[in-house]
């Protein structure tokens, strides 16, 4: 059906092909995105993307990708060698609960400062003037809305404080609310000097698309007239469906798991929305994520070089073997369809298609010894088997 709709949008004159890249947030799982992009370069098929968007960890990767393959070494350094203490330090004591965050992200600010050299700023401006676009998403904490920053335009404008603004935008995009402090960004509204507080872009939209530069003559015409036949590549930092894990009966852990679950669900909705938009614009939809049967860590805030290197190499392997991309959004495969329950008597059904093949493991128990109802990850690290009414 989707292909028929896409074909029906075909214009009389096929426009020049464009390539767009969208990178989601996902903390340490960004190592998969970085590895895929580095492997794509090694395969010799990575496009010079016309438009790149990024959120949170994807924002940093988007910036380095926008600068070109010359910066692949920096992608590898950041996502295979940095440790937790290179990104943040946890605050101690009860006072942290009364402050604006549980951790201090000054080390991350220093990493961003290291990357944003004068040469990097000049390169950002140069690529923007070529017509390429780089967009980063943050969330206005007080305004409760997403904000999209045209990073290339900020660099090209070369106004005083441009470098500092881009650094703040990158830091804000990865500022997990409550875990990291909001980033204060000064703005001028109708001549008034104000301070906005920005946090992780994934809070309001964890992945998004902005089209390439649109010629004036196309701006009032249907998007297919400009984008038909173009490619949309989306790389998710993580799995489409996160592996289950036992949540400790502590308020912080419960809240953290709840927020993560909400963002994961929001991401899948955004991926479906992007699929719909790509059909209406006549674009080719390509989606990559960590495979369901890959044994991935469950904590996206723990920066372990060993685990990150494994995810980096998995992304790189997929790029080199050309096995990274699927053509449909989440929720369209048989093993992704949510089954309803009509009883508390359940049976275990192994997922198919790499999402839980092989061994099943017992349902975890709570302190009373009763089953929690959440399947544990399989011993192979794949997506857990599903519990269904027999």
PDB file of N, CA and C in Angstrom, residues 169-234:
ATOM      1  N   UNK A 169      23.994  24.630  22.539  1.00  0.00           N
ATOM      2  CA  UNK A 169      22.938  23.859  21.881  1.00  0.00           C
ATOM      3  C   UNK A 169      23.266  22.365  21.938  1.00  0.00           C
ATOM      4  N   UNK A 170      24.511  22.016  21.644  1.00  0.00           N
ATOM      5  CA  UNK A 170      24.925  20.610  21.683  1.00  0.00           C
ATOM      6  C   UNK A 170      24.803  20.045  23.097  1.00  0.00           C
ATOM      7  N   UNK A 171      25.204  20.837  24.087  1.00  0.00           N
ATOM      8  CA  UNK A 171      25.133  20.398  25.473  1.00  0.00           C
ATOM      9  C   UNK A 171      23.681  20.255  25.916  1.00  0.00           C
ATOM     10  N   UNK A 172      22.851  21.225  25.544  1.00  0.00           N
ATOM     11  CA  UNK A 172      21.439  21.181  25.917  1.00  0.00           C
ATOM     12  C   UNK A 172      20.725  19.991  25.303  1.00  0.00           C
ATOM     13  N   UNK A 173      21.054  19.672  24.062  1.00  0.00           N
ATOM     14  CA  UNK A 173      20.378  18.593  23.364  1.00  0.00           C
ATOM     15  C   UNK A 173      20.553  17.260  24.074  1.00  0.00           C
ATOM     16  N   UNK A 174      21.650  17.124  24.842  1.00  0.00           N
ATOM     17  CA  UNK A 174      21.934  15.877  25.561  1.00  0.00           C
ATOM     18  C   UNK A 174      21.708  16.007  27.065  1.00  0.00           C
ATOM     19  N   UNK A 175      21.049  17.071  27.500  1.00  0.00           N
ATOM     20  CA  UNK A 175      20.846  17.323  28.938  1.00  0.00           C
ATOM     21  C   UNK A 175      19.598  16.599  29.426  1.00  0.00           C
ATOM     22  N   UNK A 176      19.753  15.342  29.817  1.00  0.00           N
ATOM     23  CA  UNK A 176      18.638  14.541  30.323  1.00  0.00           C
ATOM     24  C   UNK A 176      18.021  15.262  31.520  1.00  0.00           C
ATOM     25  N   UNK A 177      16.721  15.589  31.474  1.00  0.00           N
ATOM     26  CA  UNK A 177      16.114  16.349  32.572  1.00  0.00           C
ATOM     27  C   UNK A 177      16.291  15.656  33.921  1.00  0.00           C
ATOM     28  N   UNK A 178      16.654  16.438  34.924  1.00  0.00           N
ATOM     29  CA  UNK A 178      16.880  15.980  36.297  1.00  0.00           C
ATOM     30  C   UNK A 178      18.214  15.260  36.453  1.00  0.00           C
ATOM     31  N   UNK A 179      18.657  14.540  35.429  1.00  0.00           N
ATOM     32  CA  UNK A 179      19.956  13.879  35.520  1.00  0.00           C
ATOM     33  C   UNK A 179      21.070  14.886  35.264  1.00  0.00           C
ATOM     34  N   UNK A 180      20.909  15.703  34.209  1.00  0.00           N
ATOM     35  CA  UNK A 180      21.816  16.807  33.912  1.00  0.00           C
ATOM     36  C   UNK A 180      21.082  18.124  34.117  1.00  0.00           C
ATOM     37  N   UNK A 181      21.802  19.190  34.437  1.00  0.00           N
ATOM     38  CA  UNK A 181      21.135  20.481  34.615  1.00  0.00           C
ATOM     39  C   UNK A 181      20.685  21.070  33.278  1.00  0.00           C
ATOM     40  N   UNK A 182      19.618  21.867  33.287  1.00  0.00           N
ATOM     41  CA  UNK A 182      19.225  22.570  32.056  1.00  0.00           C
ATOM     42  C   UNK A 182      20.351  23.504  31.613  1.00  0.00           C
ATOM     43  N   UNK A 183      20.458  23.718  30.319  1.00  0.00           N
ATOM     44  CA  UNK A 183      21.447  24.643  29.771  1.00  0.00           C
ATOM     45  C   UNK A 183      20.786  25.994  29.528  1.00  0.00           C
ATOM     46  N   UNK A 184      21.337  27.034  30.098  1.00  0.00           N
ATOM     47  CA  UNK A 184      20.773  28.370  29.935  1.00  0.00           C
ATOM     48  C   UNK A 184      21.294  29.009  28.647  1.00  0.00           C
ATOM     49  N   UNK A 185      20.371  29.458  27.822  1.00  0.00           N
ATOM     50  CA  UNK A 185      20.718  30.087  26.546  1.00  0.00           C
ATOM     51  C   UNK A 185      20.088  31.477  26.501  1.00  0.00           C
ATOM     52  N   UNK A 186      20.895  32.532  26.438  1.00  0.00           N
ATOM     53  CA  UNK A 186      20.341  33.892  26.363  1.00  0.00           C
ATOM     54  C   UNK A 186      19.733  34.157  24.996  1.00  0.00           C
ATOM     55  N   UNK A 187      18.558  34.755  24.973  1.00  0.00           N
ATOM     56  CA  UNK A 187      17.883  35.110  23.722  1.00  0.00           C
ATOM     57  C   UNK A 187      17.357  36.531  23.826  1.00  0.00           C
ATOM     58  N   UNK A 188      17.057  37.098  22.676  1.00  0.00           N
ATOM     59  CA  UNK A 188      16.450  38.426  22.634  1.00  0.00           C
ATOM     60  C   UNK A 188      15.089  38.312  21.965  1.00  0.00           C
ATOM     61  N   UNK A 189      14.037  38.714  22.667  1.00  0.00           N
ATOM     62  CA  UNK A 189      12.676  38.635  22.142  1.00  0.00           C
ATOM     63  C   UNK A 189      12.082  40.041  22.111  1.00  0.00           C
ATOM     64  N   UNK A 190      11.857  40.558  20.910  1.00  0.00           N
ATOM     65  CA  UNK A 190      11.300  41.911  20.759  1.00  0.00           C
ATOM     66  C   UNK A 190      12.104  42.937  21.542  1.00  0.00           C
ATOM     67  N   UNK A 191      13.429  42.785  21.492  1.00  0.00           N
ATOM     68  CA  UNK A 191      14.304  43.738  22.156  1.00  0.00           C
ATOM     69  C   UNK A 191      14.566  43.439  23.618  1.00  0.00           C
ATOM     70  N   UNK A 192      13.860  42.475  24.189  1.00  0.00           N
ATOM     71  CA  UNK A 192      14.055  42.120  25.597  1.00  0.00           C
ATOM     72  C   UNK A 192      15.062  40.983  25.729  1.00  0.00           C
ATOM     73  N   UNK A 193      15.970  41.103  26.676  1.00  0.00           N
ATOM     74  CA  UNK A 193      16.962  40.069  26.944  1.00  0.00           C
ATOM     75  C   UNK A 193      16.374  39.048  27.920  1.00  0.00           C
ATOM     76  N   UNK A 194      16.293  37.808  27.488  1.00  0.00           N
ATOM     77  CA  UNK A 194      15.719  36.743  28.300  1.00  0.00           C
ATOM     78  C   UNK A 194      16.674  35.557  28.374  1.00  0.00           C
ATOM     79  N   UNK A 195      16.413  34.677  29.307  1.00  0.00           N
ATOM     80  CA  UNK A 195      17.172  33.430  29.431  1.00  0.00           C
ATOM     81  C   UNK A 195      16.214  32.263  29.258  1.00  0.00           C
ATOM     82  N   UNK A 196      16.492  31.427  28.287  1.00  0.00           N
ATOM     83  CA  UNK A 196      15.735  30.187  28.113  1.00  0.00           C
ATOM     84  C   UNK A 196      16.533  29.035  28.711  1.00  0.00           C
ATOM     85  N   UNK A 197      15.831  28.069  29.281  1.00  0.00           N
ATOM     86  CA  UNK A 197      16.476  26.862  29.793  1.00  0.00           C
ATOM     87  C   UNK A 197      16.110  25.693  28.890  1.00  0.00           C
ATOM     88  N   UNK A 198      17.148  25.062  28.343  1.00  0.00           N
ATOM     89  CA  UNK A 198      16.927  23.982  27.387  1.00  0.00           C
ATOM     90  C   UNK A 198      17.451  22.656  27.931  1.00  0.00           C
ATOM     91  N   UNK A 199      16.695  21.583  27.613  1.00  0.00           N
ATOM     92  CA  UNK A 199      17.081  20.238  28.025  1.00  0.00           C
ATOM     93  C   UNK A 199      17.034  19.315  26.804  1.00  0.00           C
ATOM     94  N   UNK A 200      17.247  18.049  27.072  1.00  0.00           N
ATOM     95  CA  UNK A 200      17.343  17.010  26.040  1.00  0.00           C
ATOM     96  C   UNK A 200      16.232  17.129  24.999  1.00  0.00           C
ATOM     97  N   UNK A 201      16.638  17.161  23.728  1.00  0.00           N
ATOM     98  CA  UNK A 201      15.659  17.241  22.651  1.00  0.00           C
ATOM     99  C   UNK A 201      14.742  16.043  22.589  1.00  0.00           C
ATOM    100  N   UNK A 202      15.208  14.887  23.117  1.00  0.00           N
ATOM    101  CA  UNK A 202      14.400  13.683  23.083  1.00  0.00           C
ATOM    102  C   UNK A 202      13.144  13.759  23.925  1.00  0.00           C
ATOM    103  N   UNK A 203      13.067  14.729  24.833  1.00  0.00           N
ATOM    104  CA  UNK A 203      11.875  14.899  25.664  1.00  0.00           C
ATOM    105  C   UNK A 203      10.674  15.286  24.806  1.00  0.00           C
ATOM    106  N   UNK A 204      10.896  16.079  23.773  1.00  0.00           N
ATOM    107  CA  UNK A 204       9.798  16.570  22.935  1.00  0.00           C
ATOM    108  C   UNK A 204       9.741  15.884  21.573  1.00  0.00           C
ATOM    109  N   UNK A 205      10.882  15.505  21.014  1.00  0.00           N
ATOM    110  CA  UNK A 205      10.908  14.699  19.784  1.00  0.00           C
ATOM    111  C   UNK A 205      12.294  14.062  19.680  1.00  0.00           C
ATOM    112  N   UNK A 206      12.312  12.749  19.719  1.00  0.00           N
ATOM    113  CA  UNK A 206      13.589  12.038  19.785  1.00  0.00           C
ATOM    114  C   UNK A 206      14.225  11.816  18.423  1.00  0.00           C
ATOM    115  N   UNK A 207      13.457  12.040  17.378  1.00  0.00           N
ATOM    116  CA  UNK A 207      14.007  11.971  16.016  1.00  0.00           C
ATOM    117  C   UNK A 207      13.101  12.828  15.138  1.00  0.00           C
ATOM    118  N   UNK A 208      13.705  13.562  14.203  1.00  0.00           N
ATOM    119  CA  UNK A 208      12.898  14.438  13.359  1.00  0.00           C
ATOM    120  C   UNK A 208      13.585  14.629  12.014  1.00  0.00           C
ATOM    121  N   UNK A 209      12.847  15.168  11.074  1.00  0.00           N
ATOM    122  CA  UNK A 209      13.351  15.411   9.717  1.00  0.00           C
ATOM    123  C   UNK A 209      13.167  16.867   9.358  1.00  0.00           C
ATOM    124  N   UNK A 210      14.172  17.432   8.746  1.00  0.00           N
ATOM    125  CA  UNK A 210      14.064  18.719   8.083  1.00  0.00           C
ATOM    126  C   UNK A 210      14.603  18.528   6.668  1.00  0.00           C
ATOM    127  N   UNK A 211      13.861  19.001   5.656  1.00  0.00           N
ATOM    128  CA  UNK A 211      14.290  18.765   4.276  1.00  0.00           C
ATOM    129  C   UNK A 211      15.543  19.556   3.941  1.00  0.00           C
ATOM    130  N   UNK A 212      16.204  19.181   2.847  1.00  0.00           N
ATOM    131  CA  UNK A 212      17.355  19.961   2.373  1.00  0.00           C
ATOM    132  C   UNK A 212      16.916  21.354   1.961  1.00  0.00           C
ATOM    133  N   UNK A 213      17.891  22.153   1.584  1.00  0.00           N
ATOM    134  CA  UNK A 213      17.590  23.504   1.118  1.00  0.00           C
ATOM    135  C   UNK A 213      16.603  23.431  -0.052  1.00  0.00           C
ATOM    136  N   UNK A 214      15.515  24.174   0.052  1.00  0.00           N
ATOM    137  CA  UNK A 214      14.462  24.134  -0.963  1.00  0.00           C
ATOM    138  C   UNK A 214      14.566  25.376  -1.848  1.00  0.00           C
ATOM    139  N   UNK A 215      14.763  25.201  -3.155  1.00  0.00           N
ATOM    140  CA  UNK A 215      14.810  26.362  -4.047  1.00  0.00           C
ATOM    141  C   UNK A 215      13.511  27.161  -3.965  1.00  0.00           C
ATOM    142  N   UNK A 216      13.575  28.475  -4.097  1.00  0.00           N
ATOM    143  CA  UNK A 216      12.369  29.321  -3.969  1.00  0.00           C
ATOM    144  C   UNK A 216      11.220  28.875  -4.859  1.00  0.00           C
ATOM    145  N   UNK A 217      11.529  28.416  -6.062  1.00  0.00           N
ATOM    146  CA  UNK A 217      10.462  28.071  -6.993  1.00  0.00           C
ATOM    147  C   UNK A 217       9.687  26.820  -6.576  1.00  0.00           C
ATOM    148  N   UNK A 218      10.230  26.045  -5.609  1.00  0.00           N
ATOM    149  CA  UNK A 218       9.565  24.823  -5.165  1.00  0.00           C
ATOM    150  C   UNK A 218       8.813  25.007  -3.837  1.00  0.00           C
ATOM    151  N   UNK A 219       8.937  26.149  -3.194  1.00  0.00           N
ATOM    152  CA  UNK A 219       8.436  26.292  -1.825  1.00  0.00           C
ATOM    153  C   UNK A 219       6.924  26.315  -1.705  1.00  0.00           C
ATOM    154  N   UNK A 220       6.218  26.553  -2.780  1.00  0.00           N
ATOM    155  CA  UNK A 220       4.760  26.525  -2.745  1.00  0.00           C
ATOM    156  C   UNK A 220       4.194  25.308  -3.471  1.00  0.00           C
ATOM    157  N   UNK A 221       5.078  24.379  -3.844  1.00  0.00           N
ATOM    158  CA  UNK A 221       4.642  23.196  -4.581  1.00  0.00           C
ATOM    159  C   UNK A 221       4.665  21.974  -3.678  1.00  0.00           C
ATOM    160  N   UNK A 222       3.985  20.879  -4.081  1.00  0.00           N
ATOM    161  CA  UNK A 222       3.980  19.660  -3.261  1.00  0.00           C
ATOM    162  C   UNK A 222       5.413  19.161  -3.013  1.00  0.00           C
ATOM    163  N   UNK A 223       5.668  18.555  -1.834  1.00  0.00           N
ATOM    164  CA  UNK A 223       7.021  18.094  -1.529  1.00  0.00           C
ATOM    165  C   UNK A 223       7.562  17.058  -2.508  1.00  0.00           C
ATOM    166  N   UNK A 224       6.664  16.281  -3.129  1.00  0.00           N
ATOM    167  CA  UNK A 224       7.125  15.270  -4.086  1.00  0.00           C
ATOM    168  C   UNK A 224       7.801  15.913  -5.292  1.00  0.00           C
ATOM    169  N   UNK A 225       7.400  17.135  -5.637  1.00  0.00           N
ATOM    170  CA  UNK A 225       8.025  17.825  -6.765  1.00  0.00           C
ATOM    171  C   UNK A 225       9.507  18.092  -6.510  1.00  0.00           C
ATOM    172  N   UNK A 226       9.882  18.135  -5.245  1.00  0.00           N
ATOM    173  CA  UNK A 226      11.275  18.434  -4.888  1.00  0.00           C
ATOM    174  C   UNK A 226      12.015  17.215  -4.335  1.00  0.00           C
ATOM    175  N   UNK A 227      11.276  16.302  -3.677  1.00  0.00           N
ATOM    176  CA  UNK A 227      11.927  15.212  -2.949  1.00  0.00           C
ATOM    177  C   UNK A 227      11.654  13.819  -3.514  1.00  0.00           C
ATOM    178  N   UNK A 228      10.841  13.698  -4.549  1.00  0.00           N
ATOM    179  CA  UNK A 228      10.518  12.368  -5.069  1.00  0.00           C
ATOM    180  C   UNK A 228      11.790  11.618  -5.468  1.00  0.00           C
ATOM    181  N   UNK A 229      11.890  10.384  -5.006  1.00  0.00           N
ATOM    182  CA  UNK A 229      13.050   9.554  -5.322  1.00  0.00           C
ATOM    183  C   UNK A 229      14.239   9.787  -4.419  1.00  0.00           C
ATOM    184  N   UNK A 230      14.142  10.773  -3.511  1.00  0.00           N
ATOM    185  CA  UNK A 230      15.226  11.034  -2.575  1.00  0.00           C
ATOM    186  C   UNK A 230      15.225   9.999  -1.456  1.00  0.00           C
ATOM    187  N   UNK A 231      16.319   9.929  -0.699  1.00  0.00           N
ATOM    188  CA  UNK A 231      16.473   8.922   0.342  1.00  0.00           C
ATOM    189  C   UNK A 231      16.419   9.543   1.733  1.00  0.00           C
ATOM    190  N   UNK A 232      15.654   8.920   2.613  1.00  0.00           N
ATOM    191  CA  UNK A 232      15.629   9.273   4.030  1.00  0.00           C
ATOM    192  C   UNK A 232      16.234   8.115   4.813  1.00  0.00           C
ATOM    193  N   UNK A 233      17.358   8.367   5.455  1.00  0.00           N
ATOM    194  CA  UNK A 233      18.017   7.366   6.296  1.00  0.00           C
ATOM    195  C   UNK A 233      17.828   7.766   7.757  1.00  0.00           C
ATOM    196  N   UNK A 234      17.375   6.816   8.564  1.00  0.00           N
ATOM    197  CA  UNK A 234      17.177   7.046   9.995  1.00  0.00           C
ATOM    198  C   UNK A 234      17.972   6.001  10.759  1.00  0.00           C
TER     199      UNK A 234
END
